[in-house]
mmCIF file with all atom_site columns, C-alpha atoms in Angstrom:
data_model
loop_
_atom_site.group_PDB
_atom_site.id
_atom_site.type_symbol
_atom_site.label_atom_id
_atom_site.label_alt_id
_atom_site.label_comp_id
_atom_site.label_asym_id
_atom_site.label_entity_id
_atom_site.label_seq_id
_atom_site.pdbx_PDB_ins_code
_atom_site.Cartn_x
_atom_site.Cartn_y
_atom_site.Cartn_z
_atom_site.occupancy
_atom_site.B_iso_or_equiv
_atom_site.pdbx_formal_charge
_atom_site.auth_seq_id
_atom_site.auth_comp_id
_atom_site.auth_asym_id
_atom_site.auth_atom_id
_atom_site.pdbx_PDB_model_num
ATOM 1   C CA . GLU M 1 1   ? 23.885 -22.549 1.863  1.00 0.00 ? 1   GLU M CA 1
ATOM 2   C CA . SER M 1 2   ? 26.790 -21.829 4.323  1.00 0.00 ? 2   SER M CA 1
ATOM 3   C CA . TYR M 1 3   ? 30.619 -21.667 3.864  1.00 0.00 ? 3   TYR M CA 1
ATOM 4   C CA . ASP M 1 4   ? 33.464 -21.981 6.256  1.00 0.00 ? 4   ASP M CA 1
ATOM 5   C CA . ASN M 1 5   ? 35.206 -18.851 7.141  1.00 0.00 ? 5   ASN M CA 1
ATOM 6   C CA . ASP M 1 6   ? 38.589 -20.248 5.901  1.00 0.00 ? 6   ASP M CA 1
ATOM 7   C CA . ASP M 1 7   ? 37.251 -21.049 2.614  1.00 0.00 ? 7   ASP M CA 1
ATOM 8   C CA . LEU M 1 8   ? 38.391 -18.274 0.438  1.00 0.00 ? 8   LEU M CA 1
ATOM 9   C CA . CYS M 1 9   ? 37.645 -20.351 -2.912 1.00 0.00 ? 9   CYS M CA 1
ATOM 10  C CA . SER M 1 10  ? 33.767 -20.621 -2.070 1.00 0.00 ? 10  SER M CA 1
ATOM 11  C CA . PRO M 1 11  ? 31.234 -18.380 -4.271 1.00 0.00 ? 11  PRO M CA 1
ATOM 12  C CA . PRO M 1 12  ? 31.141 -15.460 -1.817 1.00 0.00 ? 12  PRO M CA 1
ATOM 13  C CA . ALA M 1 13  ? 34.951 -14.791 -2.187 1.00 0.00 ? 13  ALA M CA 1
ATOM 14  C CA . SER M 1 14  ? 34.383 -13.692 -5.774 1.00 0.00 ? 14  SER M CA 1
ATOM 15  C CA . GLY M 1 15  ? 33.069 -10.289 -7.033 1.00 0.00 ? 15  GLY M CA 1
ATOM 16  C CA . SER M 1 16  ? 31.189 -12.178 -9.549 1.00 0.00 ? 16  SER M CA 1
ATOM 17  C CA . PHE M 1 17  ? 28.927 -13.771 -6.808 1.00 0.00 ? 17  PHE M CA 1
ATOM 18  C CA . LEU M 1 18  ? 25.919 -11.595 -7.264 1.00 0.00 ? 18  LEU M CA 1
ATOM 19  C CA . THR M 1 19  ? 24.347 -10.169 -4.181 1.00 0.00 ? 19  THR M CA 1
ATOM 20  C CA . ASP M 1 20  ? 22.123 -7.200  -3.473 1.00 0.00 ? 20  ASP M CA 1
ATOM 21  C CA . ALA M 1 21  ? 23.812 -6.415  -0.346 1.00 0.00 ? 21  ALA M CA 1
ATOM 22  C CA . THR M 1 22  ? 26.167 -7.712  2.100  1.00 0.00 ? 22  THR M CA 1
ATOM 23  C CA . VAL M 1 23  ? 25.670 -7.195  5.980  1.00 0.00 ? 23  VAL M CA 1
ATOM 24  C CA . ILE M 1 24  ? 28.246 -8.238  8.437  1.00 0.00 ? 24  ILE M CA 1
ATOM 25  C CA . ILE M 1 25  ? 26.718 -8.528  11.827 1.00 0.00 ? 25  ILE M CA 1
ATOM 26  C CA . PRO M 1 26  ? 28.273 -8.712  14.211 1.00 0.00 ? 26  PRO M CA 1
ATOM 27  C CA . CYS M 1 27  ? 31.352 -6.916  12.732 1.00 0.00 ? 27  CYS M CA 1
ATOM 28  C CA . SER M 1 28  ? 34.384 -7.227  14.973 1.00 0.00 ? 28  SER M CA 1
ATOM 29  C CA . LEU M 1 29  ? 37.013 -4.491  14.939 1.00 0.00 ? 29  LEU M CA 1
ATOM 30  C CA . LYS M 1 30  ? 39.349 -7.088  13.591 1.00 0.00 ? 30  LYS M CA 1
ATOM 31  C CA . THR M 1 31  ? 36.953 -7.618  10.634 1.00 0.00 ? 31  THR M CA 1
ATOM 32  C CA . LEU M 1 32  ? 36.440 -3.957  10.244 1.00 0.00 ? 32  LEU M CA 1
ATOM 33  C CA . SER M 1 33  ? 40.239 -3.430  10.020 1.00 0.00 ? 33  SER M CA 1
ATOM 34  C CA . ALA M 1 34  ? 40.625 -6.181  7.374  1.00 0.00 ? 34  ALA M CA 1
ATOM 35  C CA . ILE M 1 35  ? 37.940 -4.597  5.376  1.00 0.00 ? 35  ILE M CA 1
ATOM 36  C CA . ALA M 1 36  ? 39.147 -1.188  5.653  1.00 0.00 ? 36  ALA M CA 1
ATOM 37  C CA . ASN M 1 37  ? 42.763 -2.158  4.502  1.00 0.00 ? 37  ASN M CA 1
ATOM 38  C CA . GLY M 1 38  ? 41.805 -4.497  1.936  1.00 0.00 ? 38  GLY M CA 1
ATOM 39  C CA . TYR M 1 39  ? 43.285 -7.666  3.916  1.00 0.00 ? 39  TYR M CA 1
ATOM 40  C CA . ALA M 1 40  ? 41.182 -10.595 3.016  1.00 0.00 ? 40  ALA M CA 1
ATOM 41  C CA . ASP M 1 41  ? 42.293 -13.346 5.430  1.00 0.00 ? 41  ASP M CA 1
ATOM 42  C CA . THR M 1 42  ? 38.691 -14.827 5.914  1.00 0.00 ? 42  THR M CA 1
ATOM 43  C CA . LEU M 1 43  ? 35.708 -15.334 3.805  1.00 0.00 ? 43  LEU M CA 1
ATOM 44  C CA . ILE M 1 44  ? 33.774 -12.727 5.836  1.00 0.00 ? 44  ILE M CA 1
ATOM 45  C CA . SER M 1 45  ? 36.603 -9.976  5.239  1.00 0.00 ? 45  SER M CA 1
ATOM 46  C CA . ARG M 1 46  ? 36.815 -11.035 1.516  1.00 0.00 ? 46  ARG M CA 1
ATOM 47  C CA . ALA M 1 47  ? 33.188 -10.961 1.015  1.00 0.00 ? 47  ALA M CA 1
ATOM 48  C CA . GLY M 1 48  ? 32.843 -7.499  2.533  1.00 0.00 ? 48  GLY M CA 1
ATOM 49  C CA . ILE M 1 49  ? 35.898 -6.339  0.413  1.00 0.00 ? 49  ILE M CA 1
ATOM 50  C CA . CYS M 1 50  ? 34.462 -7.751  -2.886 1.00 0.00 ? 50  CYS M CA 1
ATOM 51  C CA . SER M 1 51  ? 30.974 -6.055  -2.117 1.00 0.00 ? 51  SER M CA 1
ATOM 52  C CA . LEU M 1 52  ? 32.615 -2.730  -1.656 1.00 0.00 ? 52  LEU M CA 1
ATOM 53  C CA . LYS M 1 53  ? 34.943 -3.133  -4.900 1.00 0.00 ? 53  LYS M CA 1
ATOM 54  C CA . GLU M 1 54  ? 31.739 -4.072  -6.867 1.00 0.00 ? 54  GLU M CA 1
ATOM 55  C CA . GLY M 1 55  ? 29.915 -1.028  -5.696 1.00 0.00 ? 55  GLY M CA 1
ATOM 56  C CA . ARG M 1 56  ? 27.492 -3.013  -3.682 1.00 0.00 ? 56  ARG M CA 1
ATOM 57  C CA . LYS M 1 57  ? 25.658 -1.764  -0.528 1.00 0.00 ? 57  LYS M CA 1
ATOM 58  C CA . THR M 1 58  ? 27.839 -2.991  2.357  1.00 0.00 ? 58  THR M CA 1
ATOM 59  C CA . ILE M 1 59  ? 26.627 -2.691  6.081  1.00 0.00 ? 59  ILE M CA 1
ATOM 60  C CA . LEU M 1 60  ? 29.152 -3.250  8.847  1.00 0.00 ? 60  LEU M CA 1
ATOM 61  C CA . VAL M 1 61  ? 27.379 -3.486  11.982 1.00 0.00 ? 61  VAL M CA 1
ATOM 62  C CA . ILE M 1 62  ? 30.246 -2.881  14.607 1.00 0.00 ? 62  ILE M CA 1
ATOM 63  C CA . ARG M 1 63  ? 29.540 -4.648  17.872 1.00 0.00 ? 63  ARG M CA 1
ATOM 64  C CA . GLU M 1 64  ? 32.487 -3.440  20.055 1.00 0.00 ? 64  GLU M CA 1
ATOM 65  C CA . THR M 1 65  ? 32.945 -0.476  22.485 1.00 0.00 ? 65  THR M CA 1
ATOM 66  C CA . PRO M 1 66  ? 34.804 1.691   23.651 1.00 0.00 ? 66  PRO M CA 1
ATOM 67  C CA . LEU M 1 67  ? 36.454 2.541   20.373 1.00 0.00 ? 67  LEU M CA 1
ATOM 68  C CA . ASP M 1 68  ? 40.150 3.391   20.055 1.00 0.00 ? 68  ASP M CA 1
ATOM 69  C CA . LEU M 1 69  ? 41.498 5.746   17.543 1.00 0.00 ? 69  LEU M CA 1
ATOM 70  C CA . SER M 1 70  ? 42.601 3.136   14.955 1.00 0.00 ? 70  SER M CA 1
ATOM 71  C CA . SER M 1 71  ? 39.162 1.744   15.054 1.00 0.00 ? 71  SER M CA 1
ATOM 72  C CA . LEU M 1 72  ? 37.644 5.011   14.325 1.00 0.00 ? 72  LEU M CA 1
ATOM 73  C CA . GLU M 1 73  ? 40.207 5.673   11.572 1.00 0.00 ? 73  GLU M CA 1
ATOM 74  C CA . ASN M 1 74  ? 39.207 2.174   9.911  1.00 0.00 ? 74  ASN M CA 1
ATOM 75  C CA . MET M 1 75  ? 35.584 3.167   10.253 1.00 0.00 ? 75  MET M CA 1
ATOM 76  C CA . VAL M 1 76  ? 36.427 6.394   8.168  1.00 0.00 ? 76  VAL M CA 1
ATOM 77  C CA . LYS M 1 77  ? 38.400 4.350   5.778  1.00 0.00 ? 77  LYS M CA 1
ATOM 78  C CA . ALA M 1 78  ? 35.710 1.754   5.230  1.00 0.00 ? 78  ALA M CA 1
ATOM 79  C CA . LYS M 1 79  ? 33.055 4.554   4.979  1.00 0.00 ? 79  LYS M CA 1
ATOM 80  C CA . LYS M 1 80  ? 35.143 6.384   2.276  1.00 0.00 ? 80  LYS M CA 1
ATOM 81  C CA . SER M 1 81  ? 35.139 2.987   0.451  1.00 0.00 ? 81  SER M CA 1
ATOM 82  C CA . GLY M 1 82  ? 31.403 3.102   0.443  1.00 0.00 ? 82  GLY M CA 1
ATOM 83  C CA . ALA M 1 83  ? 30.496 0.939   3.758  1.00 0.00 ? 83  ALA M CA 1
ATOM 84  C CA . ILE M 1 84  ? 27.496 1.797   5.903  1.00 0.00 ? 84  ILE M CA 1
ATOM 85  C CA . ILE M 1 85  ? 28.813 1.862   9.322  1.00 0.00 ? 85  ILE M CA 1
ATOM 86  C CA . LEU M 1 86  ? 25.983 0.858   11.773 1.00 0.00 ? 86  LEU M CA 1
ATOM 87  C CA . PRO M 1 87  ? 26.961 0.545   15.402 1.00 0.00 ? 87  PRO M CA 1
ATOM 88  C CA . ALA M 1 88  ? 24.950 -1.980  17.322 1.00 0.00 ? 88  ALA M CA 1
ATOM 89  C CA . SER M 1 89  ? 23.950 0.710   19.729 1.00 0.00 ? 89  SER M CA 1
ATOM 90  C CA . PRO M 1 90  ? 20.148 0.513   20.258 1.00 0.00 ? 90  PRO M CA 1
ATOM 91  C CA . ALA M 1 91  ? 17.967 3.730   21.011 1.00 0.00 ? 91  ALA M CA 1
ATOM 92  C CA . PHE M 1 92  ? 15.764 3.954   23.913 1.00 0.00 ? 92  PHE M CA 1
ATOM 93  C CA . TYR M 1 93  ? 13.307 6.577   22.775 1.00 0.00 ? 93  TYR M CA 1
ATOM 94  C CA . HIS M 1 94  ? 11.014 3.727   21.911 1.00 0.00 ? 94  HIS M CA 1
ATOM 95  C CA . ASN M 1 95  ? 10.804 2.585   25.552 1.00 0.00 ? 95  ASN M CA 1
ATOM 96  C CA . PRO M 1 96  ? 12.237 -1.058  25.168 1.00 0.00 ? 96  PRO M CA 1
ATOM 97  C CA . LYS M 1 97  ? 10.827 -3.539  27.582 1.00 0.00 ? 97  LYS M CA 1
ATOM 98  C CA . ARG M 1 98  ? 12.908 -6.636  26.739 1.00 0.00 ? 98  ARG M CA 1
ATOM 99  C CA . VAL M 1 99  ? 16.133 -7.471  25.485 1.00 0.00 ? 99  VAL M CA 1
ATOM 100 C CA . GLU M 1 100 ? 14.530 -8.506  22.335 1.00 0.00 ? 100 GLU M CA 1
ATOM 101 C CA . ASP M 1 101 ? 13.344 -4.958  21.843 1.00 0.00 ? 101 ASP M CA 1
ATOM 102 C CA . LEU M 1 102 ? 16.741 -3.761  21.795 1.00 0.00 ? 102 LEU M CA 1
ATOM 103 C CA . VAL M 1 103 ? 17.899 -6.478  19.134 1.00 0.00 ? 103 VAL M CA 1
ATOM 104 C CA . ASP M 1 104 ? 14.777 -5.732  16.973 1.00 0.00 ? 104 ASP M CA 1
ATOM 105 C CA . PHE M 1 105 ? 15.684 -1.985  16.973 1.00 0.00 ? 105 PHE M CA 1
ATOM 106 C CA . ILE M 1 106 ? 19.208 -2.954  15.472 1.00 0.00 ? 106 ILE M CA 1
ATOM 107 C CA . VAL M 1 107 ? 17.754 -5.577  13.075 1.00 0.00 ? 107 VAL M CA 1
ATOM 108 C CA . GLY M 1 108 ? 15.146 -2.743  11.899 1.00 0.00 ? 108 GLY M CA 1
ATOM 109 C CA . LYS M 1 109 ? 17.847 -0.275  11.374 1.00 0.00 ? 109 LYS M CA 1
ATOM 110 C CA . VAL M 1 110 ? 19.590 -2.808  9.052  1.00 0.00 ? 110 VAL M CA 1
ATOM 111 C CA . LEU M 1 111 ? 16.321 -3.791  7.226  1.00 0.00 ? 111 LEU M CA 1
ATOM 112 C CA . ASP M 1 112 ? 15.888 0.222   6.790  1.00 0.00 ? 112 ASP M CA 1
ATOM 113 C CA . GLN M 1 113 ? 19.360 0.367   5.149  1.00 0.00 ? 113 GLN M CA 1
ATOM 114 C CA . LEU M 1 114 ? 18.261 -2.430  2.914  1.00 0.00 ? 114 LEU M CA 1
ATOM 115 C CA . GLY M 1 115 ? 14.899 -0.767  2.004  1.00 0.00 ? 115 GLY M CA 1
ATOM 116 C CA . LEU M 1 116 ? 13.029 -3.594  3.562  1.00 0.00 ? 116 LEU M CA 1
ATOM 117 C CA . LYS M 1 117 ? 9.787  -2.598  5.374  1.00 0.00 ? 117 LYS M CA 1
ATOM 118 C CA . HIS M 1 118 ? 9.186  -3.780  8.872  1.00 0.00 ? 118 HIS M CA 1
ATOM 119 C CA . SER M 1 119 ? 7.398  -3.339  12.003 1.00 0.00 ? 119 SER M CA 1
ATOM 120 C CA . LEU M 1 120 ? 10.081 -4.179  14.467 1.00 0.00 ? 120 LEU M CA 1
ATOM 121 C CA . PHE M 1 121 ? 10.040 -0.857  16.366 1.00 0.00 ? 121 PHE M CA 1
ATOM 122 C CA . LYS M 1 122 ? 8.103  2.349   16.531 1.00 0.00 ? 122 LYS M CA 1
ATOM 123 C CA . ARG M 1 123 ? 9.372  5.291   14.671 1.00 0.00 ? 123 ARG M CA 1
ATOM 124 C CA . TRP M 1 124 ? 9.849  8.543   16.284 1.00 0.00 ? 124 TRP M CA 1
ATOM 125 C CA . GLY M 1 125 ? 6.482  10.193  16.883 1.00 0.00 ? 125 GLY M CA 1
ATOM 126 C CA . GLN M 1 126 ? 4.437  7.197   16.401 1.00 0.00 ? 126 GLN M CA 1
#
């Protein structure tokens, strides 16, 4: 099921909407700022805030670079609130050959944080 991002009355806007985790990918710096500062102006930011306040795993895949000081401070605020900050910065130790390999690396890192097994990339030493 999907919802409009401006629908703050939809189920994911409530802490009673049960989830195992919330993954915001990609997470813009605007959305990061909203979540870090408790400003729920969209369904995405509200779902992230609810996930944190309910103590659920919340993964923010930051997509932007370079980062200014306020963005770094917002990452610290979100981390202190319990978020996992996962920059969309693929590694190159697995010798990627295609763009898909870079995407798979980030998706694999998200799956690792969720405790889900995958074979999207070779682990160090494999």
